[in-house]
Coordinates of C-alpha atoms in Angstrom, one line a residue:
Chain A
M1 CA -33.9 -28.4 -22.6
M2 CA -33.0 -26.9 -19.2
S3 CA -35.9 -26.3 -16.8
F4 CA -36.5 -23.0 -15.4
R5 CA -35.1 -23.6 -12.3
K6 CA -32.2 -24.9 -13.8
T7 CA -31.9 -22.0 -15.9
L8 CA -32.0 -19.8 -12.8
H9 CA -30.0 -21.7 -10.9
Y10 CA -27.3 -21.5 -13.9
I11 CA -27.3 -17.8 -13.9
F12 CA -27.0 -17.3 -10.4
K13 CA -24.4 -20.1 -10.3
R14 CA -21.6 -17.4 -10.6
R15 CA -22.7 -15.4 -7.8
R16 CA -23.1 -18.2 -5.3
I17 CA -19.9 -18.9 -3.3
T18 CA -19.6 -22.8 -3.5
A19 CA -15.9 -24.7 -3.8
V20 CA -17.2 -26.3 -6.9
D21 CA -17.7 -22.8 -8.4
Y22 CA -13.9 -21.6 -7.9
K23 CA -12.8 -23.1 -11.0
E24 CA -15.0 -20.7 -13.3
F25 CA -13.2 -18.1 -11.3
E26 CA -12.1 -14.8 -13.2
L27 CA -10.3 -11.8 -11.9
E28 CA -13.6 -10.2 -10.9
D29 CA -14.9 -13.2 -9.3
F30 CA -11.4 -13.4 -7.0
L31 CA -12.2 -9.5 -6.2
A32 CA -15.6 -10.1 -5.1
N33 CA -15.2 -13.2 -3.1
E34 CA -14.9 -12.3 0.6
E35 CA -12.9 -15.4 1.6
F36 CA -10.5 -14.8 -1.2
V37 CA -10.2 -10.9 0.0
K38 CA -10.0 -12.1 3.8
W39 CA -6.6 -14.1 2.7
A40 CA -5.0 -11.3 0.4
L41 CA -5.5 -8.7 3.2
E42 CA -4.7 -11.3 6.3
P43 CA -3.6 -14.6 5.3
T44 CA -4.5 -17.0 8.4
P45 CA -3.1 -20.5 8.6
E46 CA -6.1 -22.1 7.8
L47 CA -7.0 -19.6 4.7
D48 CA -3.4 -20.1 3.6
V49 CA -4.0 -23.5 3.3
F50 CA -6.8 -23.7 1.6
W51 CA -5.9 -21.2 -1.0
Q52 CA -2.6 -22.3 -1.9
K53 CA -3.7 -26.0 -2.3
W54 CA -6.7 -24.4 -4.5
L55 CA -3.9 -22.7 -6.5
D56 CA -1.9 -25.5 -6.9
A57 CA -5.1 -27.3 -8.3
H58 CA -5.7 -24.6 -10.8
A59 CA -2.5 -23.3 -12.2
E60 CA -4.1 -21.6 -14.9
K61 CA -6.1 -19.3 -12.5
R62 CA -2.5 -18.3 -10.6
E63 CA -2.4 -15.1 -12.8
A64 CA -5.6 -13.8 -12.3
A65 CA -5.4 -14.6 -8.6
L66 CA -2.4 -12.7 -8.1
Q67 CA -3.3 -9.9 -9.9
A68 CA -6.6 -9.7 -7.5
K69 CA -4.3 -9.9 -4.8
N70 CA -2.4 -7.0 -6.0
I71 CA -5.8 -4.9 -6.6
V72 CA -6.8 -5.8 -2.8
R73 CA -3.8 -5.3 -1.4
N74 CA -3.2 -1.8 -3.5
T75 CA -6.6 -0.2 -3.4
K76 CA -6.1 2.5 -0.7
F77 CA -8.0 4.7 1.0
K78 CA -7.3 8.3 2.4
F79 CA -5.9 7.8 5.5
T80 CA -6.3 10.3 8.8
P81 CA -4.0 10.0 11.2
T82 CA -4.6 10.8 14.9
S83 CA -2.6 12.4 18.1
Q84 CA -2.3 11.5 21.4
E85 CA -3.2 14.6 22.4
Q86 CA -6.5 14.0 20.5
Y87 CA -7.0 10.9 22.2
N88 CA -6.7 12.5 25.4
K89 CA -8.8 15.2 25.0
V90 CA -11.6 13.3 23.4
L91 CA -11.4 10.8 26.4
E92 CA -11.4 13.4 29.2
N93 CA -14.8 14.9 27.8
I94 CA -15.7 11.5 27.8
L95 CA -15.3 10.5 31.2
R96 CA -16.6 14.2 32.3
G97 CA -19.7 13.4 30.5
D98 CA -19.3 16.6 28.6
Y99 CA -21.2 16.8 25.2
S100 CA -20.0 18.5 22.0
G101 CA -22.0 21.0 20.2
S102 CA -23.0 18.7 17.8
H103 CA -24.9 16.4 20.2
Q104 CA -27.9 18.7 20.3
Y105 CA -28.7 17.6 16.3
V106 CA -29.3 13.9 17.5
S107 CA -32.6 13.0 18.7
H108 CA -32.8 11.1 21.6
R109 CA -35.9 9.1 23.0
D110 CA -35.7 10.3 26.5
N111 CA -34.4 13.7 25.2
N112 CA -32.0 13.6 27.7
N113 CA -29.5 16.3 26.4
K114 CA -28.4 17.9 29.4
K115 CA -24.9 17.6 30.8
D116 CA -24.1 15.2 33.8
T117 CA -26.4 16.6 36.4
N118 CA -23.5 16.3 39.1
S119 CA -20.9 18.6 37.4
G120 CA -19.9 20.5 40.1
K121 CA -19.5 18.1 42.7
F122 CA -16.5 15.6 43.1
L123 CA -15.0 17.3 39.7
F124 CA -11.7 17.5 41.3
L125 CA -11.9 13.6 42.1
K126 CA -13.4 13.0 38.3
L127 CA -10.6 14.6 37.0
A128 CA -7.9 12.7 38.9
A129 CA -9.4 9.3 37.7
A130 CA -9.3 10.5 34.2
I131 CA -6.0 11.4 34.4
L132 CA -5.2 8.0 36.2
V133 CA -6.8 6.3 33.3
L134 CA -5.3 8.4 30.7
A135 CA -1.9 7.3 31.6
V136 CA -2.5 3.9 31.4
S137 CA -4.7 3.8 28.2
S138 CA -2.1 5.9 26.7
Y139 CA -0.3 2.7 26.4
L140 CA -3.2 1.2 24.7
F141 CA -3.0 3.9 22.3
F142 CA -0.1 3.2 20.6
T143 CA -1.0 -0.5 20.8
F144 CA -3.9 0.3 18.7
A145 CA -3.2 3.1 16.7
P146 CA -2.8 1.6 13.0
T147 CA 0.8 2.3 11.6
K148 CA 1.6 -0.8 10.0
Q149 CA -1.0 -1.4 7.8
K150 CA -2.6 2.1 6.8
E151 CA 0.6 4.3 6.3
Q152 CA 0.3 7.7 5.2
L153 CA 1.4 8.1 1.6
D154 CA 3.6 10.9 2.2
Q155 CA 5.5 9.6 4.8
V156 CA 7.4 7.5 2.7
Q157 CA 10.7 9.3 1.5
W158 CA 11.9 8.7 -2.2
V159 CA 15.9 8.0 -2.2
S160 CA 17.7 8.9 -5.1
K161 CA 21.2 7.4 -5.6
E162 CA 23.0 9.1 -8.4
N163 CA 26.6 9.0 -10.1
P164 CA 27.9 11.6 -12.4
A165 CA 30.5 10.2 -15.1
G166 CA 33.9 8.9 -13.5
Q167 CA 32.2 7.7 -10.3
K168 CA 30.5 4.3 -9.5
S169 CA 29.1 3.3 -6.3
S170 CA 27.3 0.5 -4.4
F171 CA 24.8 0.1 -1.5
T172 CA 22.0 -1.9 0.0
L173 CA 18.4 -1.3 -0.5
P174 CA 15.8 -1.7 2.6
D175 CA 15.3 -4.9 1.8
G176 CA 18.9 -6.0 1.7
T177 CA 19.1 -6.2 -2.1
F178 CA 22.8 -5.2 -3.0
V179 CA 23.3 -2.6 -5.9
S180 CA 26.0 -1.9 -7.9
L181 CA 25.4 1.8 -9.8
N182 CA 27.6 2.7 -12.8
S183 CA 28.8 6.0 -13.7
E184 CA 26.2 8.6 -15.2
S185 CA 23.4 6.5 -13.4
R186 CA 20.5 7.0 -10.9
L187 CA 18.4 4.6 -9.3
V188 CA 15.3 5.9 -7.3
Y189 CA 13.7 3.8 -4.6
P190 CA 11.2 4.2 -1.9
S191 CA 12.6 4.2 2.0
R192 CA 10.3 1.5 2.7
F193 CA 9.1 -1.3 0.3
D194 CA 5.3 -2.2 1.0
S195 CA 4.0 -4.9 -1.2
I196 CA 6.0 -4.7 -3.9
R197 CA 9.8 -3.7 -4.3
G198 CA 9.9 -1.2 -7.0
V199 CA 12.9 0.8 -8.2
T200 CA 13.4 3.0 -11.2
L201 CA 16.6 3.0 -13.0
E202 CA 18.4 5.4 -15.1
G203 CA 21.8 4.4 -16.8
E204 CA 23.2 1.0 -15.5
A205 CA 23.3 -0.9 -12.1
F206 CA 24.0 -4.6 -11.3
F207 CA 21.4 -6.2 -8.9
E208 CA 22.0 -8.8 -6.2
V209 CA 18.3 -9.1 -5.1
A210 CA 17.5 -10.3 -1.5
F211 CA 15.1 -13.2 -1.8
N212 CA 11.7 -12.7 -0.7
K213 CA 8.8 -14.6 -2.0
D214 CA 6.1 -12.5 -1.0
M215 CA 7.5 -9.1 -2.6
P216 CA 8.9 -9.4 -6.0
F217 CA 11.4 -7.1 -7.0
V218 CA 11.0 -4.8 -10.0
V219 CA 13.3 -2.9 -12.3
E220 CA 11.6 0.0 -14.3
A221 CA 13.8 1.2 -16.7
E222 CA 13.3 3.3 -20.0
G223 CA 10.1 1.3 -20.9
I224 CA 10.6 -1.8 -19.8
A225 CA 10.2 -3.7 -16.5
T226 CA 12.3 -6.7 -15.0
K227 CA 10.8 -8.7 -12.2
A228 CA 12.6 -11.3 -10.0
L229 CA 12.4 -12.7 -6.7
G230 CA 16.1 -13.0 -5.7
T231 CA 18.7 -13.1 -8.3
S232 CA 21.6 -11.2 -9.9
F233 CA 21.0 -9.4 -13.0
N234 CA 22.4 -6.3 -14.8
V235 CA 19.9 -3.8 -16.3
R236 CA 21.4 -1.1 -18.9
A237 CA 19.4 1.8 -20.0
F238 CA 21.2 4.6 -20.9
S239 CA 19.0 7.6 -22.7
D240 CA 22.0 7.8 -25.3
E241 CA 21.9 4.2 -26.4
H242 CA 19.1 2.5 -28.7
D243 CA 18.8 -0.4 -26.7
V244 CA 17.9 -1.2 -23.3
T245 CA 19.3 -4.4 -21.9
V246 CA 19.0 -7.1 -19.2
A247 CA 21.7 -9.5 -18.7
L248 CA 21.1 -12.3 -16.1
S249 CA 23.6 -13.8 -13.7
S250 CA 21.9 -15.9 -12.0
G251 CA 18.1 -17.0 -10.8
K252 CA 15.1 -16.0 -12.8
V253 CA 13.8 -12.8 -14.2
V254 CA 10.9 -12.1 -16.4
V255 CA 11.0 -8.9 -18.5
S256 CA 8.4 -7.2 -20.0
K257 CA 7.5 -4.1 -21.8
H258 CA 4.5 -2.3 -21.3
D259 CA 2.7 -0.1 -23.6
L260 CA -1.2 -0.2 -24.5
Q261 CA -1.1 -2.1 -27.7
E262 CA 1.0 -5.1 -26.8
I263 CA 2.0 -6.8 -23.9
R264 CA 5.3 -8.9 -24.2
E265 CA 7.5 -10.4 -21.9
V266 CA 10.3 -12.9 -21.5
Y267 CA 11.6 -15.0 -19.4
L268 CA 15.4 -15.4 -18.9
A269 CA 17.7 -18.1 -17.9
P270 CA 21.3 -17.5 -16.5
G271 CA 23.5 -16.4 -19.5
E272 CA 21.0 -14.6 -21.4
M273 CA 20.2 -11.2 -22.1
A274 CA 17.1 -9.3 -23.1
A275 CA 17.6 -6.3 -25.5
Y276 CA 14.5 -3.8 -25.9
N277 CA 15.0 -1.9 -28.8
K278 CA 13.6 1.6 -27.9
E279 CA 12.9 2.7 -31.4
Q280 CA 11.5 -0.2 -32.8
R281 CA 9.7 -1.3 -29.4
E282 CA 11.0 -4.7 -29.8
L283 CA 12.4 -7.1 -27.2
S284 CA 14.4 -10.1 -28.1
V285 CA 17.1 -12.4 -26.3
S286 CA 20.5 -13.4 -26.8
G287 CA 23.7 -14.3 -24.9
F288 CA 25.9 -12.4 -23.2
S289 CA 29.6 -12.5 -22.5
T290 CA 30.8 -12.0 -19.0
D291 CA 32.6 -9.2 -20.0
Y292 CA 29.4 -7.2 -20.0
I293 CA 28.9 -7.1 -16.3
L294 CA 32.6 -6.8 -15.2
W295 CA 32.3 -3.1 -14.8
K296 CA 30.5 -3.8 -11.3
D297 CA 34.0 -5.3 -10.1
G298 CA 36.2 -2.5 -11.6
I299 CA 36.9 -4.1 -14.4
L300 CA 37.0 -1.7 -17.7
S301 CA 36.5 -4.0 -20.4
F302 CA 36.7 -3.2 -24.2
Q303 CA 35.2 -5.8 -26.9
K304 CA 35.9 -5.2 -30.6
A305 CA 35.6 -1.4 -29.3
E306 CA 35.6 1.0 -32.3
L307 CA 37.0 4.6 -31.7
D308 CA 33.6 6.0 -30.9
D309 CA 32.8 3.5 -28.4
F310 CA 35.9 3.6 -26.8
I311 CA 35.7 7.7 -26.5
K312 CA 32.3 7.2 -25.1
I313 CA 33.5 4.2 -22.3
V314 CA 36.3 6.5 -21.4
E315 CA 34.4 9.4 -21.0
R316 CA 31.6 7.8 -18.8
W317 CA 34.2 6.0 -16.7
Y318 CA 36.8 8.6 -16.0
G319 CA 34.2 11.5 -16.6
V320 CA 36.6 13.3 -18.9
E321 CA 36.1 15.0 -22.1
V322 CA 37.9 13.2 -25.0
E323 CA 39.1 15.5 -28.0
I324 CA 40.6 13.8 -31.2
V325 CA 43.3 15.2 -33.3
G326 CA 43.8 14.1 -36.6
A327 CA 42.4 10.4 -37.6
P328 CA 43.3 6.8 -37.3
E329 CA 44.9 5.0 -40.3
V330 CA 42.9 1.8 -39.7
E331 CA 39.6 1.0 -38.1
W332 CA 39.7 0.5 -34.5
K333 CA 38.8 -2.7 -33.2
Y334 CA 40.2 -2.8 -29.6
N335 CA 40.1 -5.4 -27.3
G336 CA 41.1 -5.2 -23.5
R337 CA 40.5 -5.7 -20.0
F338 CA 41.7 -3.7 -17.0
K339 CA 41.2 -3.8 -13.7
N340 CA 41.0 -0.5 -11.2
V341 CA 43.2 1.0 -13.9
T342 CA 44.6 5.0 -14.1
L343 CA 43.4 7.1 -16.8
E344 CA 46.9 7.5 -17.3
N345 CA 48.1 3.7 -17.3
L346 CA 45.0 3.1 -19.6
L347 CA 46.1 5.7 -21.9
K348 CA 49.7 4.3 -22.0
S349 CA 48.7 0.9 -22.4
I350 CA 46.9 2.1 -25.7
S351 CA 49.3 4.4 -27.1
F352 CA 51.3 1.2 -27.4
A353 CA 48.8 -1.1 -28.9
Q354 CA 47.2 1.7 -31.4
D355 CA 50.1 3.8 -32.0
I356 CA 48.9 7.2 -30.8
N357 CA 50.2 9.8 -28.5
Y358 CA 48.0 11.6 -25.4
K359 CA 47.6 14.6 -23.4
I360 CA 46.1 14.6 -20.2
K361 CA 44.5 17.8 -19.1
K362 CA 42.8 18.7 -15.8
D363 CA 39.1 17.9 -17.3
S364 CA 40.0 16.4 -20.6
V365 CA 42.3 14.1 -22.9
Q366 CA 43.8 14.7 -26.4
L367 CA 44.4 11.8 -28.5
I368 CA 46.6 12.4 -31.3
F369 CA 46.7 10.2 -34.3
N370 CA 50.2 10.7 -36.4
Chain B
M1 CA 1.0 0.4 42.4
N2 CA -0.9 0.1 45.5
A3 CA -4.2 -2.2 45.2
G4 CA -5.6 -0.4 48.0
T5 CA -5.8 3.0 46.2
Y6 CA -9.2 4.0 45.6
H7 CA -10.6 7.1 43.5
H8 CA -13.9 8.5 43.4
I9 CA -15.7 9.2 40.3
N10 CA -19.4 10.0 39.4
D11 CA -21.4 6.7 38.3
P12 CA -23.1 8.0 34.7
Q13 CA -26.2 6.6 35.1
T14 CA -27.2 7.4 38.7
G15 CA -24.8 10.2 39.5
Q16 CA -23.9 8.6 42.7
S17 CA -20.3 8.6 43.5
K18 CA -18.6 5.4 43.4
T19 CA -15.0 4.0 43.7
L20 CA -12.7 3.3 41.0
N21 CA -10.1 0.7 42.0
I22 CA -6.7 1.6 40.7
V23 CA -6.3 -2.1 39.8
D24 CA -9.1 -2.0 37.6
A25 CA -7.3 0.7 35.0
Y26 CA -4.2 -1.6 34.7
S27 CA -6.4 -4.8 34.1
T28 CA -7.2 -3.5 30.8
F29 CA -4.3 -5.6 29.5
N30 CA -6.3 -8.4 30.0
F31 CA -9.1 -8.0 27.3
E32 CA -6.6 -8.4 24.3
S33 CA -7.5 -12.0 24.2
K34 CA -11.0 -12.0 24.9
S35 CA -13.6 -12.3 22.4
D36 CA -15.9 -9.1 21.6
L37 CA -18.9 -10.9 23.3
Y38 CA -16.8 -11.0 26.5
I39 CA -15.4 -7.7 26.7
W40 CA -18.7 -6.2 25.7
K41 CA -20.6 -8.3 28.6
E42 CA -18.1 -6.8 30.8
F43 CA -18.5 -3.3 29.7
K44 CA -22.0 -3.5 30.4
N45 CA -21.7 -4.8 33.8
N46 CA -20.1 -1.6 34.7
N47 CA -16.9 -2.7 34.1
E48 CA -14.6 0.8 33.5
S49 CA -11.5 -1.1 32.3
A50 CA -13.7 -2.7 29.3
F51 CA -14.7 0.6 28.7
I52 CA -11.7 2.2 27.9
Y53 CA -10.2 -0.8 26.3
I54 CA -13.0 -0.4 23.9
Y55 CA -12.5 3.3 23.4
S56 CA -8.6 3.0 23.0
K57 CA -9.0 0.2 20.5
Y58 CA -11.1 1.6 18.1
F59 CA -10.6 5.3 18.7
A60 CA -7.9 5.7 15.9
M61 CA -10.1 3.6 13.7
L62 CA -13.3 5.7 14.1
V63 CA -11.5 8.8 13.4
N64 CA -10.4 7.4 9.9
Y65 CA -13.5 6.0 9.2
G66 CA -15.3 9.4 10.3
H67 CA -13.1 10.9 7.6
Q68 CA -14.3 8.9 5.0
L69 CA -17.6 10.1 5.4
T70 CA -17.2 13.8 5.8
S71 CA -14.0 16.1 5.9
E72 CA -15.4 17.9 8.8
S73 CA -12.4 17.0 11.4
Q74 CA -14.5 18.6 14.3
L75 CA -17.8 16.9 13.8
V76 CA -16.1 13.9 13.4
E77 CA -14.5 14.0 16.8
D78 CA -17.5 15.7 17.8
C79 CA -19.9 12.4 16.9
I80 CA -17.2 10.1 18.2
Q81 CA -17.1 11.8 21.9
D82 CA -20.7 12.1 22.3
L83 CA -21.2 8.4 21.2
F84 CA -19.0 7.1 23.6
I85 CA -20.6 9.4 26.4
D86 CA -24.2 7.9 24.8
L87 CA -22.6 4.4 24.9
R88 CA -21.5 4.7 28.8
K89 CA -24.6 6.4 29.9
N90 CA -27.2 3.9 28.3
R91 CA -24.8 0.8 28.6
Q92 CA -27.7 -1.0 30.7
N93 CA -30.4 -0.5 27.8
L94 CA -27.8 -1.7 25.1
T95 CA -28.0 -5.3 23.5
S96 CA -26.3 -7.9 25.3
N97 CA -25.7 -9.8 22.3
N98 CA -22.6 -7.8 20.8
V99 CA -20.5 -10.2 18.5
S100 CA -18.8 -7.3 16.8
I101 CA -18.0 -4.5 18.6
K102 CA -16.4 -3.0 15.6
L103 CA -19.3 -3.2 13.4
Y104 CA -21.6 -1.9 16.3
L105 CA -19.4 1.6 16.8
F106 CA -19.1 1.9 12.9
K107 CA -23.0 1.8 12.5
A108 CA -23.6 3.7 15.5
L109 CA -21.0 6.6 14.1
K110 CA -22.1 6.4 10.6
R111 CA -26.0 7.0 11.9
R112 CA -24.5 9.7 14.0
V113 CA -22.3 11.5 11.2
I114 CA -25.2 11.4 8.7
E115 CA -27.7 13.0 10.9
V116 CA -25.9 15.6 12.6
R117 CA -24.6 16.7 8.9
R118 CA -28.2 16.5 7.7
K119 CA -29.6 18.7 10.6
S120 CA -26.9 21.4 11.0
R121 CA -26.6 22.2 7.6
K122 CA -25.7 26.0 7.8
I123 CA -25.6 28.0 4.6
V124 CA -21.8 29.2 3.9
F125 CA -21.0 31.7 1.2
E126 CA -17.5 30.6 1.0
A127 CA -16.7 28.1 -1.5
I128 CA -16.1 24.3 0.0
P129 CA -13.9 22.1 -1.6
P130 CA -15.8 19.1 -2.7
H131 CA -15.5 16.2 -0.6
K132 CA -15.2 12.8 -2.3
E133 CA -16.6 10.1 0.3
F134 CA -14.4 7.0 0.4
E135 CA -11.9 8.5 -1.8
I136 CA -9.7 5.9 -3.6
E137 CA -5.8 6.8 -3.9
P138 CA -3.5 4.8 -5.9
S139 CA -1.0 3.3 -3.8
V140 CA 2.7 4.2 -3.0
E141 CA 4.2 2.1 -5.9
A142 CA 1.8 3.6 -8.1
H143 CA 2.9 7.2 -7.5
L144 CA 6.3 5.8 -8.1
I145 CA 6.0 4.7 -11.6
Q146 CA 3.4 7.4 -12.6
D147 CA 6.2 9.5 -13.1
Q148 CA 7.1 7.7 -15.9
I149 CA 3.6 7.1 -17.6
K150 CA 2.1 9.3 -20.1
E151 CA -0.1 12.0 -18.9
D152 CA -3.1 10.3 -20.8
H153 CA -2.3 7.0 -19.0
I154 CA -2.9 8.6 -15.7
A155 CA -6.1 10.6 -17.0
L156 CA -7.5 6.8 -18.3
V157 CA -6.8 5.8 -14.9
K158 CA -8.3 8.6 -12.7
N159 CA -11.6 8.6 -15.3
A160 CA -11.8 4.8 -14.9
L161 CA -11.9 5.3 -10.9
S162 CA -14.2 7.9 -10.9
Q163 CA -16.8 6.0 -12.6
L164 CA -17.2 4.4 -9.5
T165 CA -20.2 5.5 -7.5
D166 CA -20.2 6.9 -4.0
R167 CA -21.8 3.5 -2.7
Q168 CA -19.7 1.3 -4.6
R169 CA -16.6 2.9 -3.2
E170 CA -18.2 2.7 0.0
A171 CA -18.6 -1.0 -0.3
L172 CA -15.0 -1.5 -1.4
Y173 CA -13.8 0.4 1.7
Y174 CA -15.5 -1.9 3.9
L175 CA -14.2 -4.8 1.8
Y176 CA -10.9 -4.3 1.3
Y177 CA -9.7 -1.8 4.0
E178 CA -11.9 -2.8 6.7
N179 CA -11.8 -6.4 6.2
L180 CA -15.4 -6.7 6.9
S181 CA -17.8 -9.6 5.4
Y182 CA -20.7 -9.2 3.2
A183 CA -22.9 -9.5 5.9
E184 CA -21.7 -6.9 7.8
I185 CA -21.3 -4.5 5.0
Q186 CA -24.9 -5.4 4.6
D187 CA -25.9 -4.2 7.7
L188 CA -23.9 -1.1 7.6
M189 CA -24.9 0.0 4.3
G190 CA -28.7 -0.6 5.1
M191 CA -29.1 -3.2 2.3
D192 CA -32.3 -5.4 2.5
H193 CA -30.6 -8.5 0.7
I194 CA -27.0 -9.5 1.1
R195 CA -27.0 -10.0 -2.9
S196 CA -27.2 -6.4 -3.4
V197 CA -23.9 -5.9 -1.7
R198 CA -22.6 -8.7 -3.9
N199 CA -24.1 -6.7 -6.9
L200 CA -22.7 -3.2 -6.2
V201 CA -19.2 -5.0 -5.3
Y202 CA -19.5 -6.8 -8.7
K203 CA -20.0 -3.4 -10.4
A204 CA -17.2 -1.8 -8.7
V205 CA -14.7 -4.5 -9.3
N206 CA -15.9 -4.4 -13.2
A207 CA -14.6 -0.9 -13.2
L208 CA -11.4 -2.0 -11.1
K209 CA -11.0 -4.1 -14.1
T210 CA -11.2 -1.6 -17.0
M211 CA -8.5 0.6 -14.8
V212 CA -6.1 -2.8 -14.7
K213 CA -6.3 -3.0 -18.6
L214 CA -6.1 0.7 -19.2
S215 CA -3.0 1.5 -17.0
S216 CA 0.2 0.5 -18.0
L217 CA 1.3 0.4 -14.2
W218 CA -0.9 -2.4 -13.6
V219 CA -0.1 -4.3 -16.9
G220 CA 3.3 -4.0 -16.2
W221 CA 3.2 -5.3 -12.6
T222 CA 0.4 -7.9 -13.0
I223 CA 1.6 -9.5 -16.4
L224 CA 4.8 -10.2 -14.8
A225 CA 3.2 -12.4 -12.3
A226 CA 3.0 -15.5 -14.4
M227 CA 6.0 -17.0 -12.4
P228 CA 5.0 -19.7 -9.6
I229 CA 5.9 -17.6 -6.9
F230 CA 2.6 -17.2 -5.3

């Protein structure tokens, strides 16, 4: 039977910060712990040693701890910037001893609200000294005015890279990640990455993620999020397809779908592909052949392509419309790989294989079946 | 930069003319590695460079803090100005034992802003947009993803955030934004016991937890964190 004192001790135990209590920590305990918060905001070597060791010893608390760290770092407050002009103006008034109009409301014990008694004398020299001091302290203003930690939200620009059908591109993100962007695709990302590297994708892209263990790289696409630290993977999320897929070439990623009802996440190993069925909202894993990501090297690949698939691929790759005249006798199951092939040469090869004729017009192609 | 150059200024206490050596002004750079106690003692010792150093280091921070307390920009600027004038004028009477200049200035500014606002209240006939003290904004990344989330999710997040009281938001501001300790927060918020601060923070934090659960943004980001990459 616990004594009254012991009961009290047990109730307050969670609120007292001792090393022993940490193992019972839940998310809210991390968020309310000043040592943890200090570490989340500014990890000094001493704090780092303590918390890394502790997390190694309590791996089951890692998730809650990282969640807490994210919340602490991402809870931002309104930031009001200042200017050099304002800084100078106020300092000048201070050195002159000129109170503002608001000063009348402040009670003083000695009731000494009057301005500097010698306001007339030596005014010129006082101003000269003030200007001197301003010149020097303007250096200090730039040293101390907060820019790094507390940036204004609307200073970050959103960058949007887009390819119409028939075009592909590649570029580098602010962190050095290299992106190959496919046709009919769009990637949106911020001009500067803060605590997390988040990008949004419509269509298809191959990412070669620059390694950064403090800042996870997350691709958000059509209802699923793919997170990696430094890996290479392909994300395919076309609005007209029923699946969103993530195919991993190297490294490690975790793919998760997020909706309110259920959280499902999948870890991928190289060679594996996660497929998210948008209609059924199901996430599954399978393998994938290397053909799947050849597009980024300019290799057009057909794998057991039916006529409809073929048309769609050609339309996207070349940005042309494909018309059909007649119908094929046999069902199509076309396999082929072409590197940097022109539309003309592609159709030439196809016409041999599939016994068709073709006509190339300005923005469209006619496939004629006999 | 001639060390022999002097300028005459008026001593703020006595009104007498005194000299400011040009070298004094440049020696502000020496304060960067010193403790608050040292800087404050120098300031009390009529070291003008120390005063300038304090102003330059905390000016922007005070503007930002002031704007958490009120949206009236002029009022914030006025209070900071008057506060520093008083500091300079009354330095002899100030405490010697100042381990945290930041806390000292924050307290002084808060006290002053509250008093001025209270006493200067005028009747205004035009509509003033409601000012929320210590307003929380979701982060940049949240903005990116919010475009993808359904409207009702955003509403849920905003609703959870609005459950926080002014005091709770204020406590979180000191803890997460200004990186103050519980003792400092207790002092700044004028609470009798340090556990009152902790209780306040726990209440605020539980509201944040709800936001985490409700918002698919947070669920999306943080669930992914089960990888050993801390």
